[in-house]
Coordinates of C-alpha atoms in Angstrom, one line a residue:
Chain A
M1 CA -5.2 86.9 -15.7
I2 CA -4.0 90.0 -13.8
G3 CA -3.9 93.0 -16.1
F4 CA -6.6 91.7 -18.6
G5 CA -9.6 92.8 -16.5
E6 CA -9.9 96.4 -17.6
V7 CA -9.8 95.6 -21.3
M8 CA -13.4 96.1 -22.4
D9 CA -16.7 97.3 -21.1
M10 CA -18.1 94.0 -20.2
A11 CA -19.5 92.7 -16.9
Q12 CA -16.7 90.9 -15.0
P13 CA -18.3 87.5 -14.5
E14 CA -19.4 87.3 -18.2
R15 CA -15.9 88.4 -19.3
D16 CA -14.2 85.8 -17.0
E17 CA -16.5 83.1 -18.5
R18 CA -15.7 84.1 -22.0
L19 CA -12.0 84.2 -21.3
A20 CA -12.1 80.8 -19.8
R21 CA -14.1 79.4 -22.8
A22 CA -11.6 81.0 -25.2
F23 CA -8.6 79.3 -23.5
L24 CA -10.4 76.0 -23.2
E25 CA -11.3 76.0 -26.9
L26 CA -7.8 76.9 -28.0
A27 CA -6.4 74.0 -26.0
D28 CA -8.9 71.5 -27.3
T29 CA -7.2 70.4 -30.5
L30 CA -7.0 66.7 -30.1
V31 CA -10.4 66.1 -31.7
D32 CA -11.5 64.1 -34.7
G33 CA -11.6 66.2 -37.9
F34 CA -9.3 69.0 -36.6
H35 CA -8.9 71.6 -39.3
L36 CA -6.2 74.3 -38.9
I37 CA -8.0 77.0 -40.8
D38 CA -11.2 76.5 -38.7
F39 CA -9.1 76.5 -35.6
L40 CA -7.4 79.8 -36.6
H41 CA -10.9 81.3 -37.2
V42 CA -11.7 80.3 -33.6
L43 CA -8.6 82.2 -32.5
T44 CA -9.4 85.4 -34.5
D45 CA -13.1 85.3 -33.3
H46 CA -12.0 85.2 -29.7
V47 CA -9.5 87.9 -30.2
V48 CA -12.0 90.3 -31.8
D49 CA -14.5 89.3 -29.1
L50 CA -12.3 89.8 -26.1
L51 CA -9.9 92.6 -27.2
D52 CA -10.5 96.2 -28.2
V53 CA -9.5 95.6 -31.9
T54 CA -11.4 96.2 -35.1
A55 CA -10.1 93.1 -36.9
A56 CA -7.6 90.2 -36.4
G57 CA -5.7 88.1 -38.9
V58 CA -3.3 85.2 -38.8
V59 CA -0.4 84.0 -41.0
M60 CA 1.3 80.7 -40.5
V61 CA 4.8 79.6 -41.4
D62 CA 5.4 76.2 -43.0
A63 CA 8.3 73.8 -42.4
Q64 CA 10.3 75.5 -45.2
G65 CA 9.8 78.9 -43.6
R66 CA 7.3 80.1 -46.1
L67 CA 4.2 82.1 -45.1
V68 CA 1.0 80.1 -45.7
D69 CA -2.5 79.4 -44.4
V70 CA -3.9 82.9 -44.0
T71 CA -7.1 83.6 -42.1
A72 CA -8.8 86.7 -40.7
S73 CA -11.9 87.9 -38.9
T74 CA -13.1 90.1 -41.8
A75 CA -12.7 90.0 -45.6
G76 CA -10.8 93.3 -45.4
A77 CA -8.3 92.0 -42.9
H78 CA -8.0 88.7 -44.9
Q79 CA -6.9 90.7 -48.0
L80 CA -4.3 92.5 -45.9
E81 CA -2.9 89.1 -44.7
E82 CA -2.8 88.0 -48.4
A83 CA -1.1 91.3 -49.3
Q84 CA 1.7 90.6 -46.8
L85 CA 2.5 87.4 -48.6
E86 CA 2.2 89.0 -52.0
F87 CA 4.3 92.1 -51.2
D88 CA 6.6 90.2 -48.9
E89 CA 6.3 93.1 -46.4
G90 CA 4.1 93.9 -43.3
P91 CA 3.9 93.3 -39.6
C92 CA 3.0 89.6 -39.7
R93 CA 5.8 88.9 -42.1
D94 CA 8.3 90.7 -39.9
C95 CA 7.0 89.1 -36.8
C96 CA 7.4 85.6 -38.3
Y97 CA 10.9 86.2 -39.5
E98 CA 12.2 88.3 -36.7
H99 CA 10.5 86.2 -34.0
E100 CA 9.4 89.2 -32.0
A101 CA 6.2 91.2 -31.5
V102 CA 5.8 94.2 -33.9
G103 CA 4.1 97.5 -32.9
P104 CA 1.6 98.8 -32.0
L105 CA 2.4 101.2 -34.8
D106 CA 0.4 104.1 -36.4
L107 CA 0.0 103.4 -40.1
A108 CA 0.2 107.2 -40.9
D109 CA 3.7 107.4 -39.4
R110 CA 6.4 108.3 -41.9
A111 CA 8.7 105.4 -40.6
V112 CA 5.9 102.9 -41.0
R113 CA 5.1 104.0 -44.5
D114 CA 8.8 103.7 -45.3
R115 CA 9.1 100.3 -43.8
W116 CA 6.0 98.8 -45.5
P117 CA 5.1 101.2 -48.4
R118 CA 2.6 99.0 -50.1
F119 CA 1.1 97.3 -47.0
A120 CA 0.7 100.6 -45.2
E121 CA -1.1 102.1 -48.1
A122 CA -3.4 99.1 -48.5
A123 CA -4.2 99.0 -44.8
R124 CA -5.1 102.7 -44.7
A125 CA -7.2 102.3 -47.8
A126 CA -9.1 99.5 -45.9
G127 CA -9.8 102.0 -43.1
F128 CA -7.2 100.9 -40.5
A129 CA -5.1 103.4 -38.6
A130 CA -3.1 101.1 -36.1
V131 CA -1.5 97.7 -36.4
A132 CA 0.4 95.2 -34.2
A133 CA 1.6 91.7 -34.7
L134 CA 2.2 89.0 -32.0
P135 CA 4.2 85.8 -32.6
L136 CA 2.7 82.3 -32.3
R137 CA 5.7 81.1 -30.5
L138 CA 6.8 78.2 -28.3
R139 CA 10.4 78.7 -27.0
D140 CA 12.5 79.2 -30.2
E141 CA 9.9 78.1 -32.7
V142 CA 7.7 80.6 -34.3
I143 CA 4.8 78.9 -36.2
G144 CA 3.0 82.1 -37.3
A145 CA 1.8 85.5 -36.2
L146 CA -1.4 87.2 -35.1
N147 CA -2.2 90.6 -36.6
L148 CA -4.3 93.1 -34.7
F149 CA -5.9 96.1 -36.6
H150 CA -7.7 99.1 -35.2
T151 CA -9.5 102.0 -37.0
H152 CA -8.2 104.6 -34.4
P153 CA -4.6 105.5 -34.1
G154 CA -3.1 104.7 -30.7
A155 CA -6.1 102.5 -29.8
L156 CA -4.1 99.2 -29.5
R157 CA -3.4 99.3 -25.7
P158 CA -0.8 97.3 -23.8
A159 CA -3.5 95.3 -21.8
D160 CA -5.0 94.2 -25.1
L161 CA -1.7 93.2 -26.5
R162 CA -0.9 91.1 -23.4
L163 CA -4.2 89.3 -23.6
G164 CA -3.7 88.8 -27.4
Q165 CA -0.3 87.3 -26.7
A166 CA -1.8 84.9 -24.1
L167 CA -4.4 83.8 -26.6
A168 CA -1.7 83.3 -29.2
D169 CA 0.3 81.3 -26.8
A170 CA -2.6 79.0 -26.0
A171 CA -3.3 78.5 -29.7
T172 CA 0.3 77.7 -30.4
I173 CA 0.4 75.0 -27.7
G174 CA -2.9 73.6 -29.1
I175 CA -1.5 73.5 -32.7
L176 CA 1.8 71.9 -31.7
H177 CA -0.1 69.3 -29.6
Q178 CA -2.2 68.5 -32.6
R179 CA 0.8 68.3 -34.9
L180 CA 2.6 65.9 -32.5
A181 CA -0.4 63.7 -32.2
G182 CA -0.8 63.7 -36.0
D183 CA 2.8 62.7 -36.5
Q184 CA 2.5 59.9 -33.9
A185 CA -0.7 58.5 -35.5
E186 CA 1.1 58.5 -38.8
R187 CA 4.0 56.6 -37.4
V188 CA 1.8 54.1 -35.7
G189 CA 0.2 53.5 -39.1
Q190 CA 3.6 53.0 -40.7
L191 CA 4.6 50.5 -38.1
Q192 CA 1.4 48.5 -38.5
T193 CA 1.7 48.6 -42.3
A194 CA 5.3 47.4 -42.1
L195 CA 4.3 44.4 -39.9
N196 CA 1.3 43.5 -42.0
S197 CA 3.5 43.7 -45.1
R198 CA 6.1 41.4 -43.6
I199 CA 3.4 38.8 -42.7
A200 CA 1.7 39.0 -46.1
I201 CA 5.0 38.4 -47.9
D202 CA 5.7 35.3 -45.7
Q203 CA 2.2 33.9 -46.3
A204 CA 2.4 34.4 -50.1
K205 CA 5.9 32.8 -50.1
G206 CA 4.4 29.7 -48.4
Y207 CA 1.3 29.7 -50.7
L208 CA 3.3 30.0 -53.9
G209 CA 6.0 27.6 -52.7
A210 CA 3.3 24.9 -52.0
C211 CA 1.5 25.6 -55.2
L212 CA 4.6 25.2 -57.4
D213 CA 6.5 22.8 -55.1
I214 CA 9.4 25.2 -54.8
S215 CA 11.2 26.5 -51.7
P216 CA 9.9 29.7 -50.0
D217 CA 13.0 31.5 -51.1
A218 CA 12.4 30.5 -54.8
A219 CA 8.8 31.6 -54.3
F220 CA 10.0 35.0 -53.1
T221 CA 12.2 35.5 -56.1
R222 CA 9.3 34.7 -58.3
L223 CA 7.0 37.0 -56.4
R224 CA 9.5 39.8 -56.6
G225 CA 10.1 39.3 -60.3
H226 CA 6.3 39.3 -61.0
A227 CA 5.8 42.5 -59.0
R228 CA 8.7 44.2 -60.8
A229 CA 7.5 43.1 -64.2
H230 CA 4.0 44.3 -63.6
R231 CA 5.2 47.5 -61.8
M232 CA 3.2 46.7 -58.7
S233 CA 4.2 46.7 -55.0
L234 CA 5.4 43.4 -53.7
T235 CA 3.2 43.8 -50.6
R236 CA 0.1 44.4 -52.7
L237 CA 0.9 41.3 -54.9
C238 CA 1.3 39.2 -51.8
E239 CA -1.9 40.5 -50.3
Q240 CA -3.6 39.5 -53.6
V241 CA -2.1 36.0 -53.3
V242 CA -3.5 35.6 -49.8
E243 CA -6.9 37.0 -50.8
G244 CA -7.0 34.7 -53.8
T245 CA -7.2 37.5 -56.4
A246 CA -3.6 37.4 -57.8
D247 CA -2.9 37.1 -61.5
T248 CA -3.1 33.4 -62.4
K249 CA 0.0 33.7 -64.5
L250 CA 1.9 33.9 -61.3
F251 CA 1.0 30.3 -60.6
T252 CA 1.2 28.9 -64.1
A253 CA 3.8 30.7 -66.2
P254 CA 7.2 29.0 -66.7
L255 CA 9.6 29.8 -63.9
D256 CA 12.0 31.4 -66.3
A257 CA 9.6 34.2 -66.8
A258 CA 10.0 35.2 -63.2
H259 CA 13.7 35.4 -63.4
D260 CA 14.0 38.3 -65.8
D261 CA 15.7 40.4 -63.1
Chain B
M1 CA 19.4 55.0 -7.1
P2 CA 19.9 51.2 -7.2
A3 CA 22.6 50.0 -9.6
A4 CA 20.1 48.1 -11.8
A5 CA 18.1 51.2 -12.4
F6 CA 21.2 53.1 -13.2
D7 CA 22.3 50.5 -15.7
L8 CA 18.9 50.6 -17.5
T9 CA 19.0 54.4 -17.7
A10 CA 22.4 54.2 -19.4
L11 CA 21.1 51.5 -21.8
L12 CA 18.1 53.6 -22.7
A13 CA 20.1 56.8 -23.1
A14 CA 22.6 55.0 -25.4
A15 CA 19.7 53.5 -27.5
A16 CA 18.0 56.9 -27.8
Q17 CA 21.2 58.5 -29.0
S18 CA 22.2 55.8 -31.5
A19 CA 19.1 56.0 -33.7
Q20 CA 19.7 52.3 -34.5
G21 CA 16.3 51.1 -33.7
L22 CA 15.7 48.0 -31.7
A23 CA 19.3 46.7 -32.3
A24 CA 20.6 49.4 -30.0
L25 CA 18.7 47.9 -27.1
P26 CA 20.1 44.5 -26.2
P27 CA 17.4 42.3 -24.5
A28 CA 19.8 40.3 -22.4
K29 CA 21.4 43.4 -20.9
C30 CA 18.1 45.0 -20.2
A31 CA 16.9 41.8 -18.5
T32 CA 20.0 41.8 -16.3
A33 CA 19.5 45.4 -15.4
L34 CA 16.0 44.6 -14.3
A35 CA 17.2 41.5 -12.4
L36 CA 15.0 39.3 -14.6
D37 CA 15.9 36.2 -16.7
G38 CA 14.4 37.3 -19.9
L39 CA 12.6 40.1 -21.7
A40 CA 10.7 40.2 -25.0
V41 CA 8.6 42.6 -27.0
S42 CA 5.7 41.5 -29.2
L43 CA 3.6 43.7 -31.5
I44 CA -0.1 43.3 -32.0
D45 CA -1.1 42.0 -35.4
R46 CA -4.4 40.8 -36.8
S47 CA -3.7 37.2 -36.0
G48 CA -2.1 37.7 -32.6
L49 CA 1.2 38.9 -31.1
E50 CA 4.3 39.0 -33.3
L51 CA 7.5 38.5 -31.4
V52 CA 10.0 41.2 -32.6
W53 CA 12.5 41.8 -29.8
Y54 CA 14.1 39.0 -27.8
D55 CA 17.4 37.3 -27.0
P56 CA 17.8 34.3 -29.3
A57 CA 19.6 32.5 -26.5
D58 CA 16.6 32.9 -24.2
K59 CA 15.0 29.6 -25.1
A60 CA 12.6 29.6 -22.1
G61 CA 11.4 33.1 -22.8
I62 CA 10.8 32.3 -26.5
A63 CA 9.0 29.1 -25.6
L64 CA 6.7 31.0 -23.3
E65 CA 5.9 33.5 -26.0
D66 CA 5.3 30.8 -28.5
L67 CA 3.0 28.9 -26.1
Q68 CA 1.0 32.0 -25.6
Y69 CA 0.8 32.5 -29.4
T70 CA -0.2 28.9 -30.0
L71 CA -2.9 29.0 -27.3
G72 CA -4.0 32.6 -27.7
E73 CA -4.0 33.1 -23.9
G74 CA -1.7 34.2 -21.2
P75 CA -0.4 37.3 -19.5
S76 CA 1.0 39.0 -22.7
C77 CA -2.3 38.4 -24.5
D78 CA -4.3 39.8 -21.6
A79 CA -2.0 42.9 -21.4
A80 CA -2.4 43.4 -25.2
R81 CA -6.2 43.0 -25.0
T82 CA -6.9 45.2 -22.0
G83 CA -4.1 47.7 -22.2
R84 CA -3.3 47.1 -18.5
P85 CA -0.2 45.6 -16.8
V86 CA -0.5 41.9 -15.9
V87 CA 1.7 40.8 -13.0
V88 CA 2.0 37.1 -12.1
P89 CA 4.4 36.6 -9.1
D90 CA 4.1 32.8 -9.4
L91 CA 2.5 30.9 -12.3
H92 CA 2.3 27.8 -10.1
V93 CA -0.3 29.2 -7.8
V94 CA -2.6 30.8 -10.4
P95 CA -5.9 28.9 -10.6
D96 CA -6.1 26.9 -13.8
E97 CA -9.3 28.5 -14.9
R98 CA -7.5 31.8 -15.5
W99 CA -5.5 30.4 -18.5
P100 CA -6.7 26.8 -18.7
A101 CA -4.5 25.7 -21.7
L102 CA -1.4 27.8 -20.8
L103 CA -0.9 27.0 -17.2
P104 CA -0.5 23.2 -17.4
A105 CA 1.8 23.6 -20.4
A106 CA 3.9 26.4 -18.8
R107 CA 4.7 24.1 -15.8
N108 CA 7.0 22.2 -18.1
H109 CA 9.1 25.4 -18.6
P110 CA 11.5 27.1 -16.2
V111 CA 9.2 30.2 -15.8
R112 CA 7.7 31.1 -12.5
A113 CA 7.2 34.9 -12.4
V114 CA 5.8 36.8 -15.4
F115 CA 4.8 40.3 -16.0
A116 CA 3.4 41.9 -19.1
L117 CA 3.2 45.6 -19.7
P118 CA 1.3 47.1 -22.7
L119 CA 3.2 49.3 -25.2
Q120 CA 0.8 52.1 -25.9
L121 CA 0.6 55.6 -27.2
G122 CA -2.5 57.3 -25.7
V123 CA -5.3 54.9 -26.4
I124 CA -3.5 53.1 -29.2
R125 CA -2.1 49.7 -28.2
L126 CA 1.0 48.6 -30.1
G127 CA 2.2 45.6 -28.3
V128 CA 3.5 44.1 -25.0
L129 CA 6.8 44.0 -23.1
T130 CA 7.0 40.6 -21.3
G131 CA 9.5 39.8 -18.6
R132 CA 10.1 36.5 -16.9
R133 CA 12.0 35.1 -14.0
T134 CA 12.7 31.4 -13.1
T135 CA 12.1 32.1 -9.4
P136 CA 8.7 33.2 -8.0
G137 CA 8.2 36.5 -6.3
P138 CA 6.7 40.0 -6.8
L139 CA 8.4 42.8 -8.7
T140 CA 9.8 45.5 -6.4
R141 CA 8.6 49.1 -6.9
A142 CA 12.0 50.0 -8.4
Q143 CA 11.8 47.0 -10.9
M144 CA 8.3 48.1 -11.9
T145 CA 9.4 51.7 -12.4
S146 CA 12.3 50.5 -14.6
A147 CA 10.1 48.1 -16.5
L148 CA 7.6 50.9 -17.3
A149 CA 10.4 53.1 -18.5
L150 CA 11.7 50.4 -20.7
A151 CA 8.2 49.8 -22.1
E152 CA 7.9 53.5 -22.9
A153 CA 11.4 53.6 -24.5
A154 CA 10.6 50.5 -26.6
T155 CA 7.4 52.2 -27.8
L156 CA 9.3 55.3 -28.8
I157 CA 12.1 53.4 -30.5
L158 CA 9.6 51.3 -32.5
L159 CA 8.0 54.5 -33.8
T160 CA 11.3 56.1 -35.0
P161 CA 12.1 55.6 -38.7
S162 CA 14.7 53.0 -37.7
G163 CA 12.1 51.2 -35.7
V164 CA 9.7 51.1 -38.6
H165 CA 12.5 49.9 -40.8
D166 CA 13.3 47.1 -38.4
I167 CA 9.8 45.8 -38.5
G168 CA 9.5 46.3 -42.3
G169 CA 12.4 44.0 -43.0
G170 CA 15.5 45.1 -41.0
I171 CA 15.2 42.3 -38.4
P172 CA 14.2 38.7 -39.0
L173 CA 10.7 37.8 -37.8
H174 CA 10.7 34.9 -35.2
R175 CA 7.4 33.6 -36.7
S176 CA 8.2 33.9 -40.4
L177 CA 8.0 30.2 -40.8
I178 CA 4.6 30.0 -39.2
H179 CA 3.2 32.5 -41.7
Q180 CA 4.8 30.6 -44.6
A181 CA 3.2 27.4 -43.2
A182 CA -0.2 29.1 -43.1
G183 CA 0.2 30.1 -46.7
A184 CA 1.2 26.6 -47.7
L185 CA -1.7 25.1 -45.9
M186 CA -4.1 27.6 -47.4
F187 CA -3.1 26.2 -50.8
R188 CA -3.0 22.5 -49.9
L189 CA -6.3 22.5 -48.1
D190 CA -8.0 25.3 -50.0
I191 CA -9.0 27.1 -46.9
P192 CA -8.7 30.8 -45.9
I193 CA -5.4 32.0 -44.4
D194 CA -6.9 32.6 -40.9
E195 CA -8.2 29.0 -40.8
A196 CA -4.9 27.7 -41.9
L197 CA -3.2 29.4 -39.0
A198 CA -5.9 28.2 -36.6
R199 CA -5.2 24.6 -37.8
I200 CA -1.4 25.0 -37.2
R201 CA -2.1 26.3 -33.7
A202 CA -4.6 23.5 -32.9
Y203 CA -2.3 20.8 -34.2
A204 CA 0.6 22.1 -32.1
F205 CA -1.6 22.2 -29.0
T206 CA -3.2 18.8 -29.5
H207 CA 0.1 17.1 -30.3
D208 CA 2.0 19.0 -27.6
R209 CA 4.6 20.2 -30.1
A210 CA 6.4 23.5 -30.6
I211 CA 4.5 25.5 -33.2
L212 CA 7.7 26.3 -35.1
D213 CA 8.4 22.6 -35.5
V214 CA 4.9 22.1 -36.8
A215 CA 5.4 25.0 -39.2
D216 CA 8.7 23.4 -40.4
D217 CA 6.9 20.1 -41.1
V218 CA 4.3 22.0 -43.2
V219 CA 6.8 24.1 -45.2
H220 CA 9.7 21.6 -45.6
R221 CA 8.1 18.2 -45.3
H222 CA 4.8 18.7 -47.1
S223 CA 2.7 17.9 -44.1
H224 CA -1.0 18.6 -44.4
L225 CA -1.5 18.3 -40.7
D226 CA -4.0 15.5 -41.3
G227 CA -3.2 13.7 -38.1
T228 CA -0.2 11.6 -38.9
P229 CA 3.1 13.3 -38.3
P230 CA 5.5 12.8 -41.3

């Protein structure tokens, strides 16, 4: 926390408490009903609260490297994040693709207006004079960027940028944790579905075999043929057999009908 | 590092690199590396524990698993239910009331020490790793550490695409025939599937027969389990 203390005119104990709460909230992603956009709003709210900035925005990168999921602390900043996607230029875009912090830069500078002609004009029209972008990065992976805006040129100070990066780092770890947990929950579901499916198929083989006095293998051929002919999943058909809701033709139609494959 | 732990580390590393699912982790070699006589993994299913990883030559281990499945009680069932390890250094000195049906039956099998470790991911319980030894005695700290590492590795392998593929059809299910028998009995007796399975279990228990043999009678010999063996 050294170096963050002098950032704003706020009583030190209150400030410490708010900092602690911000980091805690950004780590707390393993909750029911986690929603990324809501979480990014929490990030931008804390950034605006704790840093001397006028507005903050976030752009995320998807698995294919496209910029998506824009959010911001104000409508004006939100439009500027959208504009970076539309124009394919701007500090967040560069930060995501170049994997490095951008700025702080003065939007009136010639070099800045040459670098992002349309973005710089839109940002100045929205009343902003300075901009910076910080990566949401864990080691080599950049999952997005945090944009900081100020209405006064030169007002984005190093101490603010350091705290902004610390908040971005905390948010990144939170998001990656949540993604990992989500992936694992999905795979647990797949494993359980796979096992349930296997068992349902065996149960249906036994049921149909007993019903038609044929071997389990012959029953399986018939189940597969029926599922194929009716364009339904074999597992679903087998579940219906066990639930007693399967099409009665499965149990009565001539065997030949099931051998159309 | 003891040689056994080193062997297990090599086995786990090879399995992790192969991306071949459970097939890359040979149960007999893992058991040897842990100085045990048998190892098995069962997954939790609606009707009990489904044996998915075992050495087909490990008759005593399979018999222990099937006994627990038949009776619905035992160290593996407890570990699956509670999510906590169950360590039994000697089955012969456990009071009968702990597992009243299992303990008398297990004395006919060459199994003395059993331990069961839950396979879990956070609070989600997936299954159990069960190890057994024909001689009584506790697990050493090194054995326990290795067994926990194996349980963790098995969990991760099961959750890879190859692991899911294994369970979805890539490997034969040891209890296939029991599920087929439950389906057959459901039709013949016009009862729900859960009740059909319960009758197969009860029949195996009361007639002191292996549950797979009972299932074979139902599927291949038209038995209705009405009391008279075919």
